[in-house]
Amino acid sequence: MRTPASRVSSNPKKGPSCSPRKSNTDSTRRVEFTDTCISIFGWPSRQGGVIILNDATHVDFTFLGLSTTNPPSKRPSYSPGPTIGANVVADGTEVASQPAEEERKEQQQEQQDSEDDEEDTLCQRLLLLGAKWWDGEKRYQFVEHFAAGIQPFVEDVEEGRVAEPTLRERRWVKVGWENNNVTVDGGGSGGSGGFWILDCDTSWLGIIEEDNLVPDDAARVKLAKTMEERCEILKGLGATFYDGLEHYNSESTFLRAWDWKLEGGSRGI
């Protein structure tokens, strides 16, 4: 049961979180740094919105195949080359013949489809790490400011002007996979190997699960140098083990959101 509003702390955040960011809706972002946190962004093609893993560590970068020595600030982008069969006039401008222009469009579409597939694969792997799938940037930024206890945002929720964080939005989730090479498919299902998950309540605008709050020593997860070490640490913190993603059904995380989330970006705040 949720605690009364009178028992809400002046700072509703309980557990590790990232400092609120300045408004930024750059959909080419991949990795973003603040003074306290590293965040990894994914941009799903089929449902929209944005998938964000906050408080990312070396283990997460390795799982996602991202460089830790030179982390990408932007997602890869396709730059079309010269048009096959095009004529070039004196000023360097390409003037494509009709067949060449059609071929160019087909090539661009194929490249875009390939990029979308790669981005969607990364998005699914982000979800496997406990990332959250936000309906849009505005919602994400609002909840971040609310979680930090910034008064105008807290008042917007308390006075009913903006919807309070959903169960999935408010949770603190960390996941460790026994098989670091777990694969994903179009349905978002995990590959072979089980996983450990620590799925805890926060005290944002009152506590729902008093016996399942973020552990006081949750930062121990950051000490893991490998996914195997993360699993051991999570186990020590009371995490639950599942044989595979197909055995996991929970309404408090986004781990299997690729199976059911049909749209994003339409909620605004």
Coordinates of C-alpha atoms in Angstrom, one line a residue:
M1 CA 0.0 0.0 0.0
R2 CA 1.2 3.5 -0.8
T3 CA 2.2 5.6 2.1
P4 CA 0.2 8.8 2.7
A5 CA 1.4 12.1 1.1
S6 CA 2.3 13.4 4.5
R7 CA 5.0 10.8 4.7
V8 CA 6.6 11.7 1.4
S9 CA 10.2 13.0 1.7
S10 CA 11.0 16.4 0.4
N11 CA 13.2 14.6 -2.1
P12 CA 11.0 11.8 -3.5
K13 CA 13.9 10.0 -5.0
K14 CA 15.2 6.8 -3.3
G15 CA 18.0 5.0 -5.0
P16 CA 20.5 5.8 -7.7
S17 CA 19.3 8.0 -10.5
C18 CA 20.7 10.6 -12.9
S19 CA 20.6 14.3 -12.4
P20 CA 18.0 16.1 -14.4
R21 CA 19.2 17.2 -17.9
K22 CA 18.6 20.3 -19.8
S23 CA 16.0 19.9 -22.5
N24 CA 17.5 18.1 -25.5
T25 CA 15.5 16.3 -28.1
D26 CA 18.4 15.3 -30.3
S27 CA 17.3 11.9 -31.7
T28 CA 20.9 11.2 -32.9
R29 CA 22.2 10.8 -29.4
R30 CA 23.8 7.5 -28.3
V31 CA 25.8 8.1 -25.1
E32 CA 25.4 11.1 -22.9
F33 CA 27.4 12.1 -19.8
T34 CA 26.5 14.3 -16.9
D35 CA 28.5 15.0 -13.7
T36 CA 27.0 12.0 -12.0
C37 CA 25.7 9.6 -14.6
I38 CA 26.2 7.9 -18.0
S39 CA 23.1 7.3 -20.2
I40 CA 22.7 5.3 -23.3
F41 CA 19.9 6.1 -25.8
G42 CA 18.1 3.9 -28.3
W43 CA 15.6 5.0 -30.9
P44 CA 13.1 2.2 -31.9
S45 CA 11.8 2.5 -35.4
R46 CA 8.5 0.7 -35.1
Q47 CA 6.9 2.2 -32.0
G48 CA 8.7 5.5 -31.5
G49 CA 9.6 7.1 -28.2
V50 CA 13.0 6.6 -26.7
I51 CA 14.7 3.8 -24.8
I52 CA 17.1 5.0 -22.1
L53 CA 19.5 3.1 -19.8
N54 CA 20.6 5.4 -17.0
D55 CA 23.5 4.9 -14.8
A56 CA 25.3 2.7 -17.4
T57 CA 28.5 1.0 -16.5
H58 CA 31.4 -0.8 -18.3
V59 CA 29.4 -4.1 -18.1
D60 CA 26.5 -2.5 -20.0
F61 CA 28.8 -1.1 -22.7
T62 CA 30.3 -4.5 -23.2
F63 CA 26.9 -6.2 -23.4
L64 CA 25.8 -3.6 -26.0
G65 CA 29.0 -3.8 -28.0
L66 CA 29.8 -0.1 -27.5
S67 CA 33.3 1.3 -26.9
T68 CA 34.2 2.4 -23.5
T69 CA 37.5 4.2 -24.5
N70 CA 35.7 6.1 -27.3
P71 CA 32.0 5.9 -26.6
P72 CA 29.8 7.1 -29.5
S73 CA 28.0 10.4 -28.7
K74 CA 25.8 9.9 -31.8
R75 CA 24.1 7.0 -33.5
P76 CA 25.5 5.9 -36.9
S77 CA 24.0 7.8 -39.8
Y78 CA 23.9 7.0 -43.5
S79 CA 25.3 9.5 -46.0
P80 CA 24.3 8.6 -49.6
G81 CA 27.1 8.5 -52.1
P82 CA 27.1 9.7 -55.7
T83 CA 24.2 8.6 -57.8
I84 CA 25.0 5.8 -60.1
G85 CA 24.5 6.9 -63.7
A86 CA 24.2 10.6 -62.8
N87 CA 25.4 13.4 -64.9
V88 CA 27.5 16.1 -63.2
V89 CA 27.2 19.7 -64.5
A90 CA 29.8 22.4 -64.3
D91 CA 29.0 23.5 -60.8
G92 CA 29.3 19.9 -59.5
T93 CA 25.6 19.3 -59.1
E94 CA 24.3 15.8 -59.9
V95 CA 21.5 15.5 -62.4
A96 CA 20.3 11.9 -62.3
S97 CA 18.5 10.1 -65.1
Q98 CA 15.1 8.7 -64.1
P99 CA 16.3 5.0 -63.8
A100 CA 19.3 6.1 -61.8
E101 CA 17.2 8.2 -59.4
E102 CA 14.9 5.2 -58.8
E103 CA 17.8 3.0 -58.1
R104 CA 19.2 5.6 -55.7
K105 CA 15.9 5.7 -53.8
E106 CA 15.9 1.9 -53.6
Q107 CA 19.4 1.9 -52.3
Q108 CA 18.6 4.6 -49.7
Q109 CA 15.5 2.6 -48.6
E110 CA 17.6 -0.6 -48.2
Q111 CA 20.2 1.3 -46.2
Q112 CA 17.5 2.9 -44.0
D113 CA 15.9 -0.5 -43.4
S114 CA 19.3 -2.0 -42.5
E115 CA 20.0 0.9 -40.1
D116 CA 16.6 0.5 -38.5
D117 CA 17.2 -3.2 -38.0
E118 CA 20.5 -2.5 -36.3
E119 CA 19.0 0.2 -34.1
D120 CA 16.1 -2.0 -33.1
T121 CA 18.5 -4.8 -32.1
L122 CA 20.4 -2.4 -29.9
C123 CA 17.1 -1.1 -28.4
Q124 CA 16.1 -4.7 -27.6
R125 CA 19.4 -5.3 -25.8
L126 CA 18.9 -2.1 -23.9
L127 CA 15.6 -3.4 -22.7
L128 CA 17.3 -6.6 -21.5
L129 CA 19.5 -4.5 -19.3
G130 CA 16.5 -2.9 -17.6
A131 CA 16.3 0.3 -19.7
K132 CA 13.0 2.2 -19.7
W133 CA 10.9 2.9 -22.8
W134 CA 9.6 6.4 -22.6
D135 CA 6.7 7.6 -24.7
G136 CA 8.7 10.7 -25.5
E137 CA 11.5 13.1 -24.5
K138 CA 9.1 15.4 -22.7
R139 CA 7.8 12.6 -20.5
Y140 CA 11.3 11.4 -19.7
Q141 CA 12.5 14.8 -18.7
F142 CA 9.4 15.6 -16.6
V143 CA 9.8 12.3 -14.6
E144 CA 13.5 13.0 -14.1
H145 CA 12.8 16.4 -12.6
F146 CA 10.0 15.0 -10.5
A147 CA 12.3 12.2 -9.2
A148 CA 14.9 14.8 -8.2
G149 CA 12.2 16.5 -6.0
I150 CA 12.1 19.7 -8.0
Q151 CA 9.1 21.4 -6.5
P152 CA 7.1 22.7 -9.5
F153 CA 7.2 19.2 -11.1
V154 CA 6.2 17.5 -7.8
E155 CA 3.3 20.0 -7.5
D156 CA 2.2 19.2 -11.1
V157 CA 1.7 15.6 -10.1
E158 CA 0.3 16.2 -6.6
E159 CA -2.3 18.6 -8.0
G160 CA -3.2 16.4 -10.9
R161 CA -2.0 18.5 -13.8
V162 CA 0.4 15.7 -15.0
A163 CA 0.0 12.0 -14.6
E164 CA 2.2 10.6 -11.8
P165 CA 5.0 8.1 -12.8
T166 CA 3.6 4.7 -13.8
L167 CA 4.8 1.6 -12.1
R168 CA 7.3 0.9 -14.8
E169 CA 8.5 4.5 -14.9
R170 CA 9.2 4.6 -11.1
R171 CA 11.0 1.3 -10.7
W172 CA 14.7 0.8 -10.1
V173 CA 15.9 -2.2 -12.2
K174 CA 19.2 -3.9 -12.6
V175 CA 19.7 -7.1 -14.7
G176 CA 22.6 -9.6 -15.0
W177 CA 22.7 -12.2 -17.8
E178 CA 24.5 -15.5 -17.3
N179 CA 25.2 -15.6 -21.1
N180 CA 26.8 -12.2 -22.1
N181 CA 26.2 -13.2 -25.7
V182 CA 22.4 -13.4 -25.3
T183 CA 20.7 -12.7 -28.6
V184 CA 17.4 -11.1 -29.5
D185 CA 15.0 -11.6 -32.4
G186 CA 12.1 -9.6 -33.9
G187 CA 9.9 -10.6 -31.0
G188 CA 12.3 -9.4 -28.3
S189 CA 12.9 -12.9 -26.9
G190 CA 16.1 -13.6 -25.1
G191 CA 18.5 -16.3 -26.2
S192 CA 20.0 -19.1 -24.2
G193 CA 20.9 -18.6 -20.5
G194 CA 19.1 -17.3 -17.5
F195 CA 19.3 -13.9 -15.8
W196 CA 19.2 -12.3 -12.4
I197 CA 17.0 -9.3 -11.9
L198 CA 16.6 -6.8 -9.0
D199 CA 13.4 -4.9 -9.4
C200 CA 12.8 -2.5 -6.6
D201 CA 10.3 0.2 -5.7
T202 CA 11.3 3.8 -5.2
S203 CA 9.7 6.4 -2.8
W204 CA 8.6 8.8 -5.6
L205 CA 5.4 10.3 -4.2
G206 CA 5.0 7.6 -1.6
I207 CA 6.1 4.0 -1.2
I208 CA 4.1 1.2 -2.8
E209 CA 6.2 -1.7 -1.6
E210 CA 7.8 -1.0 1.8
D211 CA 9.5 -4.4 1.8
N212 CA 11.0 -4.0 -1.6
L213 CA 12.9 -0.7 -1.7
V214 CA 16.2 -0.1 -3.4
P215 CA 18.9 -1.6 -1.2
D216 CA 21.1 1.0 0.7
D217 CA 24.2 -0.6 -0.8
A218 CA 22.8 -0.9 -4.4
A219 CA 25.8 1.0 -5.7
R220 CA 27.8 -2.2 -5.3
V221 CA 26.5 -3.2 -8.7
K222 CA 28.9 -0.7 -10.2
L223 CA 31.9 -2.6 -8.9
A224 CA 31.3 -5.5 -11.3
K225 CA 33.9 -5.7 -14.1
T226 CA 32.1 -8.5 -16.0
M227 CA 28.5 -9.7 -16.4
E228 CA 29.4 -12.7 -14.3
E229 CA 30.5 -10.5 -11.4
R230 CA 27.3 -8.4 -11.8
C231 CA 25.2 -11.6 -11.5
E232 CA 27.0 -12.5 -8.2
I233 CA 26.5 -9.0 -6.8
L234 CA 22.8 -9.0 -7.7
K235 CA 22.4 -12.4 -6.2
G236 CA 23.9 -11.1 -3.0
L237 CA 21.5 -8.1 -3.1
G238 CA 18.5 -10.4 -3.2
A239 CA 17.8 -10.6 -7.0
T240 CA 15.5 -13.2 -8.5
F241 CA 16.7 -15.7 -11.1
Y242 CA 14.8 -16.7 -14.2
D243 CA 15.8 -19.5 -16.7
G244 CA 14.9 -17.3 -19.7
L245 CA 13.0 -14.3 -20.8
E246 CA 10.1 -16.5 -21.8
H247 CA 9.6 -17.4 -18.1
Y248 CA 9.5 -13.8 -17.0
N249 CA 6.2 -11.9 -16.9
S250 CA 6.1 -8.7 -14.9
E251 CA 4.1 -5.5 -15.1
S252 CA 6.8 -3.5 -13.3
T253 CA 9.6 -3.5 -16.0
F254 CA 10.1 -3.0 -19.7
L255 CA 12.2 -6.2 -20.2
R256 CA 9.6 -7.7 -22.6
A257 CA 8.2 -4.4 -23.9
W258 CA 9.2 -5.3 -27.4
D259 CA 6.4 -7.9 -27.3
W260 CA 3.6 -5.6 -26.3
K261 CA 4.4 -1.9 -26.6
L262 CA 2.7 -0.8 -29.8
E263 CA 3.2 3.0 -29.8
G264 CA 5.3 5.7 -28.3
G265 CA 5.6 9.4 -28.4
S266 CA 1.8 10.1 -28.4
R267 CA 1.4 10.8 -24.6
G268 CA 3.4 14.0 -24.4
I269 CA 3.8 14.6 -20.7

